[in-house]
Amino acid sequence: MATEIVKVTNLTAGFTPEQEVLKRVSFTANEGEVTVILGASGCGKTTLLKHLIRLYEPRTGSIRIFDQEITGMDEPEFNTLLRKIGVLFQNGALLNSVSVEENVAIPLEQHTKLSVDLIKRLVHVKLRLVELEHALHLLPSELSGGMRKRAALARAIALDPPLLFCDEPSAGLDPTTTAALDYLMLKLRDELGMTMVIVTHVVPSILRIADKAIFMDKGQVLFSGTLEECRSTGIEKIDRFFAEG
């Protein structure tokens, strides 16, 4: 039986009393799988992801990560849990004033008591994993779009998190670079045993990486199941999404 790493139940959220941007959302993400949250722009998928890392608080519902309810956690407790979670933001969120090496070192400096030399060695290992060890002394502004995403990915996995959240990882990348990033993420999933929850609307990427698909529409889950099941539902909106992608 699959182990549920993320379990969301009847999650409802909104930014004004009259508005509901998420409506009774429920889904699970299983250990070792890539769960993709997909749908057209504005469907609520990034908003959902931000609730999973508590950038937003829901009105009602449950979010369990590693079998712990996060909606009622105090900040110190949640910060401890966050050490087991990597986050790859859409724009990479790298600090432009410091090198790639220094960016990747930040989580290790903040959350461990390792020596400077050991941190440096670990950073080099992470950059090697994402095939970026040659760029450790460069600034983010000196990197291509794909290299910036890989540098941000190296930072996201710096603490060896068993769970990785990604928000539109291939946004702004050309098809060749997107494919290379997809295969890299699958390699990391396999080599590190990671569970991944990825928000994306890029159909070729979804077809390459997804084990499970959560299709969002107007703040609701229109479908949840395997990628193969998602592609054969016969639901018009889902069929059109894949056809037009």
PDB file of C-alpha atoms in Angstrom:
ATOM      1  CA  MET A   1       0.000   0.000   0.000  1.00  0.00           C
ATOM      2  CA  ALA A   2       1.355   3.425  -0.996  1.00  0.00           C
ATOM      3  CA  THR A   3       2.447   5.801   1.747  1.00  0.00           C
ATOM      4  CA  GLU A   4       0.677   9.170   1.606  1.00  0.00           C
ATOM      5  CA  ILE A   5       3.209  11.991   2.006  1.00  0.00           C
ATOM      6  CA  VAL A   6       0.712  14.795   1.342  1.00  0.00           C
ATOM      7  CA  LYS A   7      -3.005  14.548   2.067  1.00  0.00           C
ATOM      8  CA  VAL A   8      -5.348  17.481   1.469  1.00  0.00           C
ATOM      9  CA  THR A   9      -8.976  17.151   2.524  1.00  0.00           C
ATOM     10  CA  ASN A  10     -11.845  19.567   1.766  1.00  0.00           C
ATOM     11  CA  LEU A  11      -9.553  22.596   1.561  1.00  0.00           C
ATOM     12  CA  THR A  12     -11.453  25.845   1.079  1.00  0.00           C
ATOM     13  CA  ALA A  13      -9.747  29.226   0.768  1.00  0.00           C
ATOM     14  CA  GLY A  14     -10.403  32.807  -0.315  1.00  0.00           C
ATOM     15  CA  PHE A  15      -8.964  36.271   0.010  1.00  0.00           C
ATOM     16  CA  THR A  16     -12.262  38.084   0.692  1.00  0.00           C
ATOM     17  CA  PRO A  17     -15.393  36.925   2.535  1.00  0.00           C
ATOM     18  CA  GLU A  18     -17.325  36.727  -0.741  1.00  0.00           C
ATOM     19  CA  GLN A  19     -14.619  34.956  -2.741  1.00  0.00           C
ATOM     20  CA  GLU A  20     -13.645  31.296  -2.837  1.00  0.00           C
ATOM     21  CA  VAL A  21     -10.469  30.592  -4.800  1.00  0.00           C
ATOM     22  CA  LEU A  22     -10.226  26.973  -3.622  1.00  0.00           C
ATOM     23  CA  LYS A  23     -13.394  24.947  -3.155  1.00  0.00           C
ATOM     24  CA  ARG A  24     -13.295  21.736  -1.119  1.00  0.00           C
ATOM     25  CA  VAL A  25     -10.039  20.559  -2.688  1.00  0.00           C
ATOM     26  CA  SER A  26      -8.962  17.004  -1.809  1.00  0.00           C
ATOM     27  CA  PHE A  27      -6.036  14.955  -3.130  1.00  0.00           C
ATOM     28  CA  THR A  28      -3.067  12.850  -2.027  1.00  0.00           C
ATOM     29  CA  ALA A  29       0.575  12.592  -3.143  1.00  0.00           C
ATOM     30  CA  ASN A  30       2.266   9.257  -2.573  1.00  0.00           C
ATOM     31  CA  GLU A  31       5.823   8.502  -1.588  1.00  0.00           C
ATOM     32  CA  GLY A  32       8.299   8.319  -4.472  1.00  0.00           C
ATOM     33  CA  GLU A  33       5.824   9.603  -7.064  1.00  0.00           C
ATOM     34  CA  VAL A  34       5.627  12.779  -9.123  1.00  0.00           C
ATOM     35  CA  THR A  35       2.209  14.340  -8.570  1.00  0.00           C
ATOM     36  CA  VAL A  36       1.448  17.124 -11.027  1.00  0.00           C
ATOM     37  CA  ILE A  37      -1.141  19.807 -10.311  1.00  0.00           C
ATOM     38  CA  LEU A  38      -2.295  21.004 -13.719  1.00  0.00           C
ATOM     39  CA  GLY A  39      -4.894  23.139 -15.394  1.00  0.00           C
ATOM     40  CA  ALA A  40      -5.301  26.387 -17.286  1.00  0.00           C
ATOM     41  CA  SER A  41      -3.939  29.693 -15.996  1.00  0.00           C
ATOM     42  CA  GLY A  42      -5.991  31.062 -13.116  1.00  0.00           C
ATOM     43  CA  CYS A  43      -7.446  27.693 -12.092  1.00  0.00           C
ATOM     44  CA  GLY A  44      -5.969  27.863  -8.565  1.00  0.00           C
ATOM     45  CA  LYS A  45      -3.005  25.504  -8.828  1.00  0.00           C
ATOM     46  CA  THR A  46      -0.315  27.933  -7.603  1.00  0.00           C
ATOM     47  CA  THR A  47      -2.651  29.173  -4.873  1.00  0.00           C
ATOM     48  CA  LEU A  48      -3.045  25.566  -3.758  1.00  0.00           C
ATOM     49  CA  LEU A  49       0.726  25.084  -3.648  1.00  0.00           C
ATOM     50  CA  LYS A  50       1.141  28.223  -1.540  1.00  0.00           C
ATOM     51  CA  HIS A  51      -1.300  26.778   0.978  1.00  0.00           C
ATOM     52  CA  LEU A  52       0.816  23.620   1.170  1.00  0.00           C
ATOM     53  CA  ILE A  53       3.800  25.675   2.367  1.00  0.00           C
ATOM     54  CA  ARG A  54       1.652  27.975   4.527  1.00  0.00           C
ATOM     55  CA  LEU A  55       2.233  31.165   2.610  1.00  0.00           C
ATOM     56  CA  TYR A  56      -1.566  31.308   2.777  1.00  0.00           C
ATOM     57  CA  GLU A  57      -3.893  30.010   5.483  1.00  0.00           C
ATOM     58  CA  PRO A  58      -7.067  28.147   4.450  1.00  0.00           C
ATOM     59  CA  ARG A  59     -10.544  28.915   5.731  1.00  0.00           C
ATOM     60  CA  THR A  60     -11.413  25.292   6.342  1.00  0.00           C
ATOM     61  CA  GLY A  61     -10.042  21.862   5.597  1.00  0.00           C
ATOM     62  CA  SER A  62      -7.012  19.752   6.407  1.00  0.00           C
ATOM     63  CA  ILE A  63      -3.444  19.628   5.090  1.00  0.00           C
ATOM     64  CA  ARG A  64      -1.359  16.710   6.346  1.00  0.00           C
ATOM     65  CA  ILE A  65       2.311  16.421   5.387  1.00  0.00           C
ATOM     66  CA  PHE A  66       4.303  13.442   6.651  1.00  0.00           C
ATOM     67  CA  ASP A  67       1.131  12.581   8.584  1.00  0.00           C
ATOM     68  CA  GLN A  68       1.248  15.858  10.512  1.00  0.00           C
ATOM     69  CA  GLU A  69      -1.561  18.405  10.373  1.00  0.00           C
ATOM     70  CA  ILE A  70       0.106  21.697   9.392  1.00  0.00           C
ATOM     71  CA  THR A  71      -2.871  24.066   9.612  1.00  0.00           C
ATOM     72  CA  GLY A  72      -2.719  24.215  13.398  1.00  0.00           C
ATOM     73  CA  MET A  73       1.051  24.117  13.851  1.00  0.00           C
ATOM     74  CA  ASP A  74       2.909  26.906  15.587  1.00  0.00           C
ATOM     75  CA  GLU A  75       5.774  28.518  13.670  1.00  0.00           C
ATOM     76  CA  PRO A  76       8.693  26.678  15.359  1.00  0.00           C
ATOM     77  CA  GLU A  77       6.981  23.323  14.760  1.00  0.00           C
ATOM     78  CA  PHE A  78       6.268  24.121  11.114  1.00  0.00           C
ATOM     79  CA  ASN A  79       9.801  25.436  10.564  1.00  0.00           C
ATOM     80  CA  THR A  80      11.115  22.085  11.791  1.00  0.00           C
ATOM     81  CA  LEU A  81       8.871  20.298   9.297  1.00  0.00           C
ATOM     82  CA  LEU A  82      10.033  22.636   6.516  1.00  0.00           C
ATOM     83  CA  ARG A  83      13.534  21.201   6.794  1.00  0.00           C
ATOM     84  CA  LYS A  84      12.114  18.053   5.203  1.00  0.00           C
ATOM     85  CA  ILE A  85      10.612  20.042   2.317  1.00  0.00           C
ATOM     86  CA  GLY A  86      12.382  21.634  -0.620  1.00  0.00           C
ATOM     87  CA  VAL A  87      10.698  24.392  -2.625  1.00  0.00           C
ATOM     88  CA  LEU A  88      11.552  25.415  -6.179  1.00  0.00           C
ATOM     89  CA  PHE A  89       9.846  28.752  -6.850  1.00  0.00           C
ATOM     90  CA  GLN A  90       8.758  29.811 -10.319  1.00  0.00           C
ATOM     91  CA  ASN A  91      11.387  32.543 -10.694  1.00  0.00           C
ATOM     92  CA  GLY A  92      14.067  30.588  -8.837  1.00  0.00           C
ATOM     93  CA  ALA A  93      14.214  33.205  -6.042  1.00  0.00           C
ATOM     94  CA  LEU A  94      18.021  33.273  -6.104  1.00  0.00           C
ATOM     95  CA  LEU A  95      19.869  36.137  -4.414  1.00  0.00           C
ATOM     96  CA  ASN A  96      21.410  38.136  -7.238  1.00  0.00           C
ATOM     97  CA  SER A  97      24.174  39.668  -5.126  1.00  0.00           C
ATOM     98  CA  VAL A  98      25.921  36.397  -4.254  1.00  0.00           C
ATOM     99  CA  SER A  99      27.343  33.508  -6.259  1.00  0.00           C
ATOM    100  CA  VAL A 100      25.636  30.257  -7.146  1.00  0.00           C
ATOM    101  CA  GLU A 101      27.782  28.501  -4.544  1.00  0.00           C
ATOM    102  CA  GLU A 102      26.720  30.947  -1.840  1.00  0.00           C
ATOM    103  CA  ASN A 103      23.048  30.664  -2.826  1.00  0.00           C
ATOM    104  CA  VAL A 104      23.068  26.888  -2.508  1.00  0.00           C
ATOM    105  CA  ALA A 105      24.868  27.117   0.841  1.00  0.00           C
ATOM    106  CA  ILE A 106      22.136  29.249   2.460  1.00  0.00           C
ATOM    107  CA  PRO A 107      19.895  26.400   3.745  1.00  0.00           C
ATOM    108  CA  LEU A 108      22.920  24.537   5.115  1.00  0.00           C
ATOM    109  CA  GLU A 109      24.183  27.652   6.901  1.00  0.00           C
ATOM    110  CA  GLN A 110      20.756  28.454   8.352  1.00  0.00           C
ATOM    111  CA  HIS A 111      19.642  24.986   9.427  1.00  0.00           C
ATOM    112  CA  THR A 112      22.796  23.037  10.287  1.00  0.00           C
ATOM    113  CA  LYS A 113      25.887  23.460  12.439  1.00  0.00           C
ATOM    114  CA  LEU A 114      28.244  22.020   9.843  1.00  0.00           C
ATOM    115  CA  SER A 115      31.694  23.487   9.321  1.00  0.00           C
ATOM    116  CA  VAL A 116      32.367  25.890   6.464  1.00  0.00           C
ATOM    117  CA  ASP A 117      34.515  23.296   4.706  1.00  0.00           C
ATOM    118  CA  LEU A 118      31.853  20.592   4.937  1.00  0.00           C
ATOM    119  CA  ILE A 119      29.147  22.960   3.709  1.00  0.00           C
ATOM    120  CA  LYS A 120      31.324  23.850   0.733  1.00  0.00           C
ATOM    121  CA  ARG A 121      31.814  20.171  -0.096  1.00  0.00           C
ATOM    122  CA  LEU A 122      28.091  19.464   0.176  1.00  0.00           C
ATOM    123  CA  VAL A 123      27.302  22.423  -2.061  1.00  0.00           C
ATOM    124  CA  HIS A 124      29.661  21.062  -4.689  1.00  0.00           C
ATOM    125  CA  VAL A 125      27.895  17.680  -4.484  1.00  0.00           C
ATOM    126  CA  LYS A 126      24.487  19.289  -5.036  1.00  0.00           C
ATOM    127  CA  LEU A 127      25.744  21.353  -7.956  1.00  0.00           C
ATOM    128  CA  ARG A 128      27.249  18.228  -9.482  1.00  0.00           C
ATOM    129  CA  LEU A 129      23.883  16.488  -9.150  1.00  0.00           C
ATOM    130  CA  VAL A 130      22.247  19.230 -11.226  1.00  0.00           C
ATOM    131  CA  GLU A 131      25.187  19.352 -13.655  1.00  0.00           C
ATOM    132  CA  LEU A 132      26.191  22.872 -12.649  1.00  0.00           C
ATOM    133  CA  GLU A 133      29.481  22.439 -10.785  1.00  0.00           C
ATOM    134  CA  HIS A 134      31.283  24.535 -13.433  1.00  0.00           C
ATOM    135  CA  ALA A 135      29.175  27.602 -12.525  1.00  0.00           C
ATOM    136  CA  LEU A 136      29.611  27.734  -8.753  1.00  0.00           C
ATOM    137  CA  HIS A 137      31.412  31.106  -8.784  1.00  0.00           C
ATOM    138  CA  LEU A 138      29.027  32.804 -11.202  1.00  0.00           C
ATOM    139  CA  LEU A 139      26.295  35.247 -10.210  1.00  0.00           C
ATOM    140  CA  PRO A 140      22.663  34.373 -11.068  1.00  0.00           C
ATOM    141  CA  SER A 141      22.649  37.228 -13.610  1.00  0.00           C
ATOM    142  CA  GLU A 142      25.427  35.438 -15.493  1.00  0.00           C
ATOM    143  CA  LEU A 143      23.385  32.256 -15.934  1.00  0.00           C
ATOM    144  CA  SER A 144      20.987  31.240 -18.663  1.00  0.00           C
ATOM    145  CA  GLY A 145      17.360  30.602 -17.725  1.00  0.00           C
ATOM    146  CA  GLY A 146      17.874  26.853 -17.556  1.00  0.00           C
ATOM    147  CA  MET A 147      21.015  27.221 -15.453  1.00  0.00           C
ATOM    148  CA  ARG A 148      19.182  29.482 -12.994  1.00  0.00           C
ATOM    149  CA  LYS A 149      16.473  26.851 -12.583  1.00  0.00           C
ATOM    150  CA  ARG A 150      19.093  24.164 -11.938  1.00  0.00           C
ATOM    151  CA  ALA A 151      20.885  26.384  -9.413  1.00  0.00           C
ATOM    152  CA  ALA A 152      17.578  26.973  -7.619  1.00  0.00           C
ATOM    153  CA  LEU A 153      16.935  23.225  -7.722  1.00  0.00           C
ATOM    154  CA  ALA A 154      20.340  22.571  -6.131  1.00  0.00           C
ATOM    155  CA  ARG A 155      19.427  24.950  -3.311  1.00  0.00           C
ATOM    156  CA  ALA A 156      16.008  23.314  -2.903  1.00  0.00           C
ATOM    157  CA  ILE A 157      17.640  19.897  -2.351  1.00  0.00           C
ATOM    158  CA  ALA A 158      20.535  21.179  -0.223  1.00  0.00           C
ATOM    159  CA  LEU A 159      19.132  19.582   2.957  1.00  0.00           C
ATOM    160  CA  ASP A 160      18.242  16.302   1.213  1.00  0.00           C
ATOM    161  CA  PRO A 161      14.491  16.822   1.655  1.00  0.00           C
ATOM    162  CA  PRO A 162      12.311  13.767   1.031  1.00  0.00           C
ATOM    163  CA  LEU A 163       9.601  16.067  -0.403  1.00  0.00           C
ATOM    164  CA  LEU A 164       9.991  18.680  -3.133  1.00  0.00           C
ATOM    165  CA  PHE A 165       7.383  21.272  -4.157  1.00  0.00           C
ATOM    166  CA  CYS A 166       7.869  23.007  -7.527  1.00  0.00           C
ATOM    167  CA  ASP A 167       5.926  25.947  -8.955  1.00  0.00           C
ATOM    168  CA  GLU A 168       6.045  26.070 -12.779  1.00  0.00           C
ATOM    169  CA  PRO A 169       9.662  24.839 -12.985  1.00  0.00           C
ATOM    170  CA  SER A 170       9.801  25.164 -16.773  1.00  0.00           C
ATOM    171  CA  ALA A 171       8.263  28.654 -16.978  1.00  0.00           C
ATOM    172  CA  GLY A 172      10.161  30.795 -19.478  1.00  0.00           C
ATOM    173  CA  LEU A 173      12.284  27.937 -20.802  1.00  0.00           C
ATOM    174  CA  ASP A 174      12.480  26.725 -24.392  1.00  0.00           C
ATOM    175  CA  PRO A 175      11.290  23.169 -25.178  1.00  0.00           C
ATOM    176  CA  THR A 176      14.798  21.670 -25.272  1.00  0.00           C
ATOM    177  CA  THR A 177      15.781  23.186 -21.922  1.00  0.00           C
ATOM    178  CA  THR A 178      12.422  22.172 -20.438  1.00  0.00           C
ATOM    179  CA  ALA A 179      12.961  18.564 -21.480  1.00  0.00           C
ATOM    180  CA  ALA A 180      16.471  18.551 -19.992  1.00  0.00           C
ATOM    181  CA  LEU A 181      15.120  19.900 -16.688  1.00  0.00           C
ATOM    182  CA  ASP A 182      12.347  17.289 -16.659  1.00  0.00           C
ATOM    183  CA  TYR A 183      14.792  14.424 -17.111  1.00  0.00           C
ATOM    184  CA  LEU A 184      17.051  15.891 -14.424  1.00  0.00           C
ATOM    185  CA  MET A 185      14.161  16.010 -11.953  1.00  0.00           C
ATOM    186  CA  LEU A 186      13.239  12.411 -12.716  1.00  0.00           C
ATOM    187  CA  LYS A 187      16.857  11.410 -12.173  1.00  0.00           C
ATOM    188  CA  LEU A 188      16.889  13.162  -8.806  1.00  0.00           C
ATOM    189  CA  ARG A 189      13.587  11.519  -7.872  1.00  0.00           C
ATOM    190  CA  ASP A 190      15.046   8.105  -8.626  1.00  0.00           C
ATOM    191  CA  GLU A 191      18.511   8.645  -7.127  1.00  0.00           C
ATOM    192  CA  LEU A 192      17.383  10.458  -3.972  1.00  0.00           C
ATOM    193  CA  GLY A 193      14.032   8.722  -3.462  1.00  0.00           C
ATOM    194  CA  MET A 194      12.155  12.031  -3.435  1.00  0.00           C
ATOM    195  CA  THR A 195       8.429  12.658  -3.591  1.00  0.00           C
ATOM    196  CA  MET A 196       7.562  15.594  -5.868  1.00  0.00           C
ATOM    197  CA  VAL A 197       4.496  17.802  -6.153  1.00  0.00           C
ATOM    198  CA  ILE A 198       4.790  19.975  -9.253  1.00  0.00           C
ATOM    199  CA  VAL A 199       2.530  22.762 -10.513  1.00  0.00           C
ATOM    200  CA  THR A 200       2.680  23.172 -14.285  1.00  0.00           C
ATOM    201  CA  HIS A 201       0.531  23.838 -17.347  1.00  0.00           C
ATOM    202  CA  VAL A 202       3.156  22.644 -19.877  1.00  0.00           C
ATOM    203  CA  VAL A 203       1.674  19.539 -21.502  1.00  0.00           C
ATOM    204  CA  PRO A 204       4.895  17.980 -22.893  1.00  0.00           C
ATOM    205  CA  SER A 205       6.438  18.295 -19.438  1.00  0.00           C
ATOM    206  CA  ILE A 206       3.387  16.722 -17.786  1.00  0.00           C
ATOM    207  CA  LEU A 207       3.545  13.776 -20.176  1.00  0.00           C
ATOM    208  CA  ARG A 208       7.215  13.204 -19.328  1.00  0.00           C
ATOM    209  CA  ILE A 209       7.171  13.472 -15.553  1.00  0.00           C
ATOM    210  CA  ALA A 210       3.727  12.812 -14.077  1.00  0.00           C
ATOM    211  CA  ASP A 211       2.785   9.648 -12.236  1.00  0.00           C
ATOM    212  CA  LYS A 212      -0.374  11.225 -10.845  1.00  0.00           C
ATOM    213  CA  ALA A 213      -2.409  14.169 -12.147  1.00  0.00           C
ATOM    214  CA  ILE A 214      -4.582  16.602 -10.192  1.00  0.00           C
ATOM    215  CA  PHE A 215      -6.582  18.626 -12.728  1.00  0.00           C
ATOM    216  CA  MET A 216      -7.807  21.956 -11.347  1.00  0.00           C
ATOM    217  CA  ASP A 217     -10.639  24.011 -12.789  1.00  0.00           C
ATOM    218  CA  LYS A 218     -12.054  27.188 -11.230  1.00  0.00           C
ATOM    219  CA  GLY A 219     -10.599  26.341  -7.824  1.00  0.00           C
ATOM    220  CA  GLN A 220     -11.905  22.781  -7.759  1.00  0.00           C
ATOM    221  CA  VAL A 221     -10.410  19.368  -8.452  1.00  0.00           C
ATOM    222  CA  LEU A 222     -11.981  18.230 -11.701  1.00  0.00           C
ATOM    223  CA  PHE A 223      -9.984  14.993 -11.737  1.00  0.00           C
ATOM    224  CA  SER A 224      -7.484  13.119  -9.548  1.00  0.00           C
ATOM    225  CA  GLY A 225      -5.786   9.901 -10.619  1.00  0.00           C
ATOM    226  CA  THR A 226      -2.980   8.485 -12.707  1.00  0.00           C
ATOM    227  CA  LEU A 227      -1.773  10.364 -15.779  1.00  0.00           C
ATOM    228  CA  GLU A 228      -3.107   7.593 -18.009  1.00  0.00           C
ATOM    229  CA  GLU A 229      -6.544   7.856 -16.391  1.00  0.00           C
ATOM    230  CA  CYS A 230      -6.469  11.639 -16.702  1.00  0.00           C
ATOM    231  CA  ARG A 231      -5.817  11.460 -20.434  1.00  0.00           C
ATOM    232  CA  SER A 232      -8.736   9.080 -20.997  1.00  0.00           C
ATOM    233  CA  THR A 233     -11.479  10.592 -18.818  1.00  0.00           C
ATOM    234  CA  GLY A 234     -13.570  11.853 -21.693  1.00  0.00           C
ATOM    235  CA  ILE A 235     -14.086  15.131 -19.789  1.00  0.00           C
ATOM    236  CA  GLU A 236     -14.151  17.866 -22.435  1.00  0.00           C
ATOM    237  CA  LYS A 237     -12.045  20.430 -20.552  1.00  0.00           C
ATOM    238  CA  ILE A 238      -9.324  17.893 -19.818  1.00  0.00           C
ATOM    239  CA  ASP A 239      -9.321  16.511 -23.373  1.00  0.00           C
ATOM    240  CA  ARG A 240      -9.057  20.043 -24.760  1.00  0.00           C
ATOM    241  CA  PHE A 241      -6.228  20.923 -22.357  1.00  0.00           C
ATOM    242  CA  PHE A 242      -4.092  18.027 -23.598  1.00  0.00           C
ATOM    243  CA  ALA A 243      -5.074  18.531 -27.245  1.00  0.00           C
ATOM    244  CA  GLU A 244      -4.185  22.230 -27.251  1.00  0.00           C
ATOM    245  CA  GLY A 245      -0.937  21.717 -25.294  1.00  0.00           C
TER     246      GLY A 245
END
